[in-house]
Amino acid sequence: MAAEPQPKALTRKPLLLNKVEGSQDVVNMAAIVPKEDGVISVSEDRTVRVWLKRDSGQYWPSIYHAMPSPCSCMSFNPETRRLSIGLDNGTISEFILSEDYNKMTLVKNYQAHQSRVMMVLFVLEMEWVLSTGQDKNFTWHCSESGQRLGGYRTGAGACGLQFDVETRHVFVGDHSGQVTILKLEQESCSLVTTFKGHTGGVTALCWDPIQRVLFSGSSDHSIIMWDIGGRKGTAIELQGHNDKVQSLSYAHHTRQLISCGADGGIVVWNMDVERQETPEWLDSDSCQKCDQPFFWNFKQMWDSKKIGLRQHHCRKCGKAVCGKCSSKRSSIPLMGFEFEVRVCDSCHESITDEERAPTATFHDSKHNIVHVHFDATRGWLLTSGTDKVIKVGVRRLLEFLCVIS
């Protein structure tokens, strides 16, 4: 059910103050250092860097460490200062950072995959290191012994990865557009279910353990909110990007989803509203409003002596309609359509101005975003991109007040 997005008329532009530069290639992932004015980054140029803000106001690397292979992803645990780094060669390297963030010490290496590590998560409560790879495998290791505990083979290269500590459920999204839910035990796993709603590959996952909702972003430009805890199979679509969704983050205390895309757009979604599922598109050989035949309905065309019309669908009711009966456009924010989309004439008349009120705000990052990280304690938002730049912003009341890049 692809939307027909139109350019957003009002897009806020963050105020650019400074730049963290120095990487020679794409910054694949970065994270804000809690309680410190600093950033940890990993790059395709094989470097791991810790950037601390100096008295001059500039960010300079206090740690510059070269890895044997391009750094594809990372996971940082601030309680233990444990940094897990996924590499292009399939290895996960684990380091401990010093208290002053001026030194990193190698602890161990995990031979986790046969090719590029796509995502890595360190779970302190379990002492597990979870990872997905381009080799179509999900694996998990014991961080104390370094031993491989188990794995599961997915149908396509796995990218998205999230974990629920309470139930020990792991969510794996892959390039086929499927999300797989596994139940992990100490040395075994079992398949719980799989579901698919995207027409493109899953590029990012984000888990809300309180509301028990899973968000999946995709190369089809959409986000789907899966109600896991409600057990009703509800899937809500969010359409707000003009290019593939690259990364997701969630502000639990305000129930706001932050999505970033290859279009450079940052969308902040208000998830504290009652949203509606988009309807299934109905099949019909003729317009369900005026009964004009569609162009493949040769019998009705011949009987009525009328030329067949092209089929469209109303995004609000899902009915198959012709262009004349769906000449209007409208945003439907509670259905996830922040851009104007095609609706039939009767639905257009029924949508009120209140129902058209936006439930998301749009921001222009001015770079192709690869990853986003949100620090809820300070309201800081970090993005890293293909332009080798890291941007750190302050978000308050859905506004970006300043950006450091």
C-alpha positions as MATLAB code, in Angstrom:
seq = 'MAAEPQPKALTRKPLLLNKVEGSQDVVNMAAIVPKEDGVISVSEDRTVRVWLKRDSGQYWPSIYHAMPSPCSCMSFNPETRRLSIGLDNGTISEFILSEDYNKMTLVKNYQAHQSRVMMVLFVLEMEWVLSTGQDKNFTWHCSESGQRLGGYRTGAGACGLQFDVETRHVFVGDHSGQVTILKLEQESCSLVTTFKGHTGGVTALCWDPIQRVLFSGSSDHSIIMWDIGGRKGTAIELQGHNDKVQSLSYAHHTRQLISCGADGGIVVWNMDVERQETPEWLDSDSCQKCDQPFFWNFKQMWDSKKIGLRQHHCRKCGKAVCGKCSSKRSSIPLMGFEFEVRVCDSCHESITDEERAPTATFHDSKHNIVHVHFDATRGWLLTSGTDKVIKVGVRRLLEFLCVIS';
ca = [
       0.000    0.000    0.000;
       2.482    2.575   -1.151;
       1.551    6.185   -0.514;
       1.939    9.011   -2.995;
       4.019   11.418   -0.919;
       4.239   15.057   -1.861;
       6.981   17.449   -0.702;
       6.209   18.824    2.742;
       5.544   22.554    2.570;
       6.926   23.344    6.004;
      10.192   21.706    6.954;
      12.229   23.073    9.840;
      15.951   23.530    9.326;
      18.240   22.932   12.319;
      20.721   25.682   13.087;
      24.219   24.461   12.242;
      26.791   25.474   14.839;
      29.864   23.292   14.410;
      31.196   20.130   12.814;
      32.739   16.896   14.030;
      34.843   15.915   11.041;
      37.888   13.761   10.466;
      36.539   10.432    9.262;
      37.785    9.455    5.811;
      34.682    7.439    4.950;
      31.053    6.858    5.964;
      30.353    7.082    9.704;
      28.229    3.943   10.064;
      27.218    4.467   13.667;
      27.793    6.864   16.547;
      26.524    7.310   20.098;
      26.422   10.106   22.650;
      28.569    9.446   25.720;
      26.232    9.683   28.747;
      27.164   12.321   31.353;
      29.998   13.463   29.109;
      30.144   16.036   26.348;
      31.389   13.476   23.883;
      30.625   11.070   21.057;
      31.797    7.564   20.120;
      31.911    6.768   16.404;
      32.804    3.856   14.127;
      33.513    4.312   10.440;
      33.994    2.541    7.170;
      37.574    3.905    7.273;
      38.316    1.226    9.967;
      38.571    3.752   12.814;
      36.982    3.866   16.245;
      37.035    7.347   17.742;
      35.956    8.982   20.963;
      35.356   12.706   20.491;
      35.380   14.947   23.582;
      34.455   18.608   23.559;
      37.375   20.874   24.479;
      37.339   24.326   26.095;
      37.510   25.815   22.609;
      34.068   24.367   21.873;
      35.461   21.987   19.261;
      35.287   18.194   19.377;
      38.663   16.430   19.186;
      39.387   12.689   19.253;
      40.655   11.570   22.663;
      40.830    8.024   21.239;
      41.799    7.089   17.690;
      41.962    3.341   17.153;
      42.381    1.567   13.810;
      40.666   -1.801   13.361;
      41.756   -4.563   10.942;
      38.530   -4.211    8.914;
      35.874   -1.518    8.244;
      33.663   -0.903   11.288;
      30.042   -1.597   10.395;
      28.221   -1.157   13.728;
      28.641   -0.772   17.482;
      26.919   -1.147   20.835;
      27.980    0.849   23.900;
      26.942    0.050   27.468;
      27.544    3.133   29.676;
      27.294    1.190   32.970;
      30.237   -1.041   32.173;
      31.782    1.248   29.491;
      31.834   -1.848   27.291;
      32.103   -1.121   23.578;
      31.206   -3.926   21.140;
      32.209   -3.261   17.538;
      31.000   -5.236   14.521;
      33.406   -5.499   11.604;
      33.106   -6.078    7.874;
      35.044   -9.356    8.187;
      32.407  -10.899   10.516;
      34.311  -10.346   13.783;
      32.935   -8.589   16.869;
      35.631   -6.894   18.961;
      34.918   -5.969   22.571;
      36.691   -3.133   24.397;
      36.482   -1.465   27.800;
      36.818    2.322   27.817;
      38.631    4.060   30.668;
      36.705    6.351   33.041;
      38.154    9.464   31.420;
      37.444    8.095   27.902;
      41.071    8.494   26.886;
      41.919    4.801   26.529;
      40.291    1.624   25.220;
      41.443   -1.893   26.129;
      40.666   -4.976   24.046;
      38.852   -7.666   26.034;
      38.051  -10.345   23.450;
      37.078  -11.072   19.866;
      34.059  -13.106   18.765;
      34.133  -14.909   15.420;
      30.429  -14.306   14.991;
      29.793  -14.279   11.219;
      31.233  -15.260    7.868;
      30.698  -11.791    6.421;
      29.819   -8.235    7.475;
      28.237   -7.767   10.915;
      25.082   -5.698   10.403;
      23.966   -5.109   14.010;
      25.365   -5.906   17.445;
      23.711   -5.619   20.875;
      25.238   -6.181   24.302;
      22.648   -7.285   26.896;
      24.036   -6.646   30.378;
      21.251   -8.512   32.192;
      21.973  -11.724   30.301;
      25.691  -11.143   29.648;
      24.927  -11.857   26.013;
      26.267  -10.376   22.779;
      23.645  -10.577   20.023;
      24.409   -9.954   16.367;
      23.096  -10.225   12.823;
      25.120  -10.507    9.639;
      25.039  -10.434    5.872;
      25.603  -14.195    6.031;
      21.871  -14.532    6.892;
      22.625  -15.563   10.457;
      21.582  -14.324   13.866;
      23.997  -15.419   16.628;
      24.464  -14.856   20.317;
      27.534  -15.303   22.511;
      28.282  -15.335   26.225;
      30.236  -12.159   26.992;
      31.895  -13.761   30.035;
      33.305  -16.873   28.346;
      33.252  -15.718   24.730;
      31.512  -18.976   23.816;
      28.960  -19.088   21.011;
      25.607  -20.031   22.559;
      23.536  -20.491   19.438;
      22.255  -19.115   16.178;
      19.384  -18.969   13.741;
      19.474  -18.703    9.943;
      17.157  -16.159    8.352;
      15.854  -16.201    4.795;
      17.823  -13.101    3.778;
      20.604  -10.863    5.057;
      19.589   -9.681    8.520;
      19.859   -6.005    9.418;
      17.422   -4.938   12.161;
      17.915   -6.301   15.679;
      16.115   -5.657   18.979;
      15.798   -7.600   22.251;
      13.224   -7.684   25.060;
      14.896   -8.491   28.365;
      11.690   -9.437   30.202;
      10.540  -12.152   27.772;
      13.918  -12.936   26.145;
      12.369  -12.362   22.744;
      14.663  -11.209   19.961;
      13.369   -9.398   16.870;
      15.303   -9.815   13.616;
      14.460   -7.863   10.455;
      15.882   -8.954    7.100;
      16.249   -7.730    3.523;
      13.182   -9.672    2.345;
      10.968   -7.398    4.461;
      10.274  -10.066    7.073;
      10.559   -9.754   10.852;
      11.324  -12.929   12.804;
      10.622  -13.302   16.537;
      12.724  -15.835   18.436;
      12.612  -16.946   22.064;
      16.136  -17.302   23.460;
      17.214  -19.684   26.191;
      20.745  -20.011   27.512;
      21.886  -22.284   24.706;
      18.886  -22.695   22.422;
      16.256  -20.686   20.612;
      12.799  -21.363   19.226;
      10.813  -19.652   16.492;
       7.815  -17.745   17.874;
       6.425  -16.209   14.683;
       7.252  -14.244   11.554;
       5.393  -11.358    9.986;
       5.747   -9.253    6.890;
       4.173   -5.948    5.935;
       6.861   -4.148    3.937;
       7.337   -4.302    0.197;
      11.048   -3.564    0.683;
      13.723   -4.830    3.044;
      13.660   -4.028    6.757;
      16.389   -1.474    7.440;
      15.825   -0.690   11.139;
      13.948   -1.928   14.197;
      13.041   -0.127   17.420;
      11.379   -1.688   20.493;
       9.194   -0.033   23.131;
       9.255   -2.479   26.089;
       6.661   -0.483   28.047;
       3.896   -0.359   25.432;
       5.259   -3.569   23.895;
       5.275   -2.125   20.413;
       7.810   -2.853   17.677;
       8.618   -0.311   14.964;
      10.131   -1.414   11.658;
      11.598    0.928    9.051;
      12.071   -0.142    5.455;
      13.616    0.663    2.108;
      10.007    1.068    0.858;
      10.069    4.486    2.651;
       7.542    3.380    5.292;
       7.460    2.557    9.001;
       5.112   -0.015   10.524;
       4.120   -0.084   14.184;
       3.439   -3.669   15.266;
       1.326   -4.089   18.413;
       3.099   -7.109   19.919;
       1.686   -6.778   23.439;
      -1.914   -6.181   22.372;
      -2.036   -9.624   20.712;
      -4.550   -8.295   18.156;
      -2.233   -8.283   15.158;
      -2.571   -4.538   14.741;
      -0.154   -2.985   12.254;
      -0.133    0.803   11.820;
       1.615    2.379    8.826;
       3.562    5.644    9.046;
       4.360    7.425    5.779;
       6.648   10.438    6.134;
       9.808    9.844    4.102;
      10.588   10.236    0.406;
      13.455    7.742    0.522;
      14.372    4.630    2.492;
      14.157    4.785    6.271;
      17.686    4.347    7.604;
      17.371    4.387   11.389;
      14.859    4.610   14.251;
      15.036    5.766   17.849;
      12.381    6.120   20.546;
      11.823    8.588   23.396;
       9.989    6.455   25.945;
       9.054    9.232   28.379;
       7.286   11.303   25.707;
       6.241    8.414   23.426;
       7.854    9.965   20.385;
       9.361    7.958   17.553;
      12.296    9.508   15.706;
      12.933    8.301   12.175;
      15.722    9.296    9.806;
      15.967    8.660    6.107;
      18.281    8.681    3.144;
      16.408   11.807    2.038;
      18.042   13.675    4.927;
      14.711   14.010    6.669;
      14.208   13.621   10.406;
      10.604   12.955   11.412;
       9.433   13.091   15.034;
       6.192   11.126   15.376;
       3.763   11.598   18.262;
       2.827    8.042   19.217;
       0.702    9.163   22.173;
      -2.388    9.339   19.953;
      -4.902    6.692   18.965;
      -3.914    5.724   15.441;
      -5.901    3.767   12.880;
      -4.944    0.857   10.649;
      -4.870    1.533    6.925;
      -7.538   -0.485    5.102;
      -6.763   -3.377    2.793;
      -7.102   -2.445   -0.869;
     -10.234   -3.989   -2.359;
     -10.286   -5.844   -5.674;
     -12.840   -4.898   -8.303;
     -13.257   -5.002  -12.084;
     -15.028   -1.639  -12.079;
     -15.018    1.579  -10.061;
     -16.799    1.002   -6.762;
     -18.191    4.524   -6.910;
     -19.450    5.059  -10.481;
     -19.290    1.462  -11.811;
     -17.157    2.453  -14.803;
     -15.135   -0.577  -16.001;
     -11.383   -0.725  -15.537;
      -9.283   -1.218  -18.664;
      -8.868   -5.005  -18.225;
     -12.634   -5.591  -17.903;
     -13.233   -6.255  -21.606;
     -16.748   -7.725  -21.218;
     -18.193   -4.732  -19.385;
     -16.353   -2.345  -21.729;
     -17.949   -4.126  -24.718;
     -21.420   -4.354  -23.160;
     -21.497   -0.707  -22.035;
     -19.563    0.623  -25.057;
     -17.256    2.501  -22.687;
     -13.476    2.867  -22.624;
     -11.821    1.209  -19.654;
     -10.281    3.392  -16.950;
      -7.175    3.074  -14.822;
      -7.653    1.705  -11.299;
      -6.730    3.656   -8.176;
      -7.380    3.095   -4.475;
      -8.667    5.436   -1.785;
      -6.187    5.464    1.085;
      -8.965    6.006    3.647;
     -11.582    3.385    2.717;
      -9.515    1.122    0.448;
     -12.091    1.032   -2.343;
     -11.037    0.598   -5.974;
     -11.942    3.813   -7.767;
     -11.308    5.607  -11.037;
      -9.385    8.857  -11.349;
     -12.546   10.957  -11.705;
     -13.986    9.607   -8.439;
     -10.684   10.130   -6.599;
      -9.551   13.518   -7.873;
      -8.905   14.919   -4.385;
      -5.901   14.614   -2.063;
      -5.746   14.841    1.705;
      -3.396   14.080    4.561;
      -4.706   11.476    7.030;
      -2.256   11.730    9.965;
      -4.058    9.268   12.247;
      -3.585    6.650    9.513;
       0.067    7.630    9.229;
      -0.247    9.694    6.036;
       1.403   12.998    6.902;
       1.672   13.825    3.185;
      -1.389   14.311    1.015;
      -2.534   11.055   -0.601;
      -5.296    9.991   -2.979;
      -8.775    9.656   -1.440;
     -12.171    9.188   -3.040;
     -14.442   12.224   -3.209;
     -16.826   11.020   -0.489;
     -13.982   10.303    1.950;
     -12.466   13.705    1.180;
     -15.711   15.377    2.254;
     -15.851   13.315    5.468;
     -12.321   14.189    6.673;
     -12.462   17.118    9.106;
      -9.819   19.792    9.667;
      -9.229   18.281   13.101;
      -8.483   14.898   11.506;
      -5.997   16.603    9.178;
      -4.024   18.015   12.121;
      -0.418   16.742   11.826;
       0.906   14.198   14.322;
       4.553   14.551   13.276;
       7.113   17.306   12.745;
       9.651   17.357    9.944;
      13.255   18.509   10.043;
      15.943   18.789    7.383;
      19.310   17.403    8.516;
      21.138   18.466    5.348;
      22.894   15.104    5.043;
      22.174   11.508    4.072;
      21.618    9.892    7.461;
      22.873    6.382    8.182;
      22.178    6.160   11.913;
      20.402    8.063   14.698;
      20.908    7.922   18.480;
      18.763    9.720   21.068;
      19.936   10.544   24.605;
      16.734   11.002   26.594;
      18.509   12.301   29.717;
      19.584   15.479   27.931;
      17.283   15.515   24.927;
      20.243   15.240   22.557;
      19.828   13.728   19.124;
      22.792   12.438   17.135;
      22.918   11.558   13.452;
      25.783   10.185   11.385;
      25.870   10.135    7.615;
      27.458    9.167    4.346;
      29.008   12.646    4.160;
      31.470   11.576    6.926;
      29.841   14.077    9.318;
      28.351   13.556   12.791;
      25.578   15.872   13.951;
      24.387   16.321   17.518;
      21.224   18.300   18.184;
      19.021   19.375   21.078;
      15.331   18.522   20.806;
      12.732   20.124   23.032;
       8.997   20.138   22.425;
       9.516   18.621   18.973;
      11.909   21.434   18.014;
      15.619   21.274   17.209;
      17.074   24.232   19.055;
      20.665   23.730   18.002;
      22.758   21.314   16.032;
      26.451   20.573   16.354;
      27.845   18.711   13.383;
];
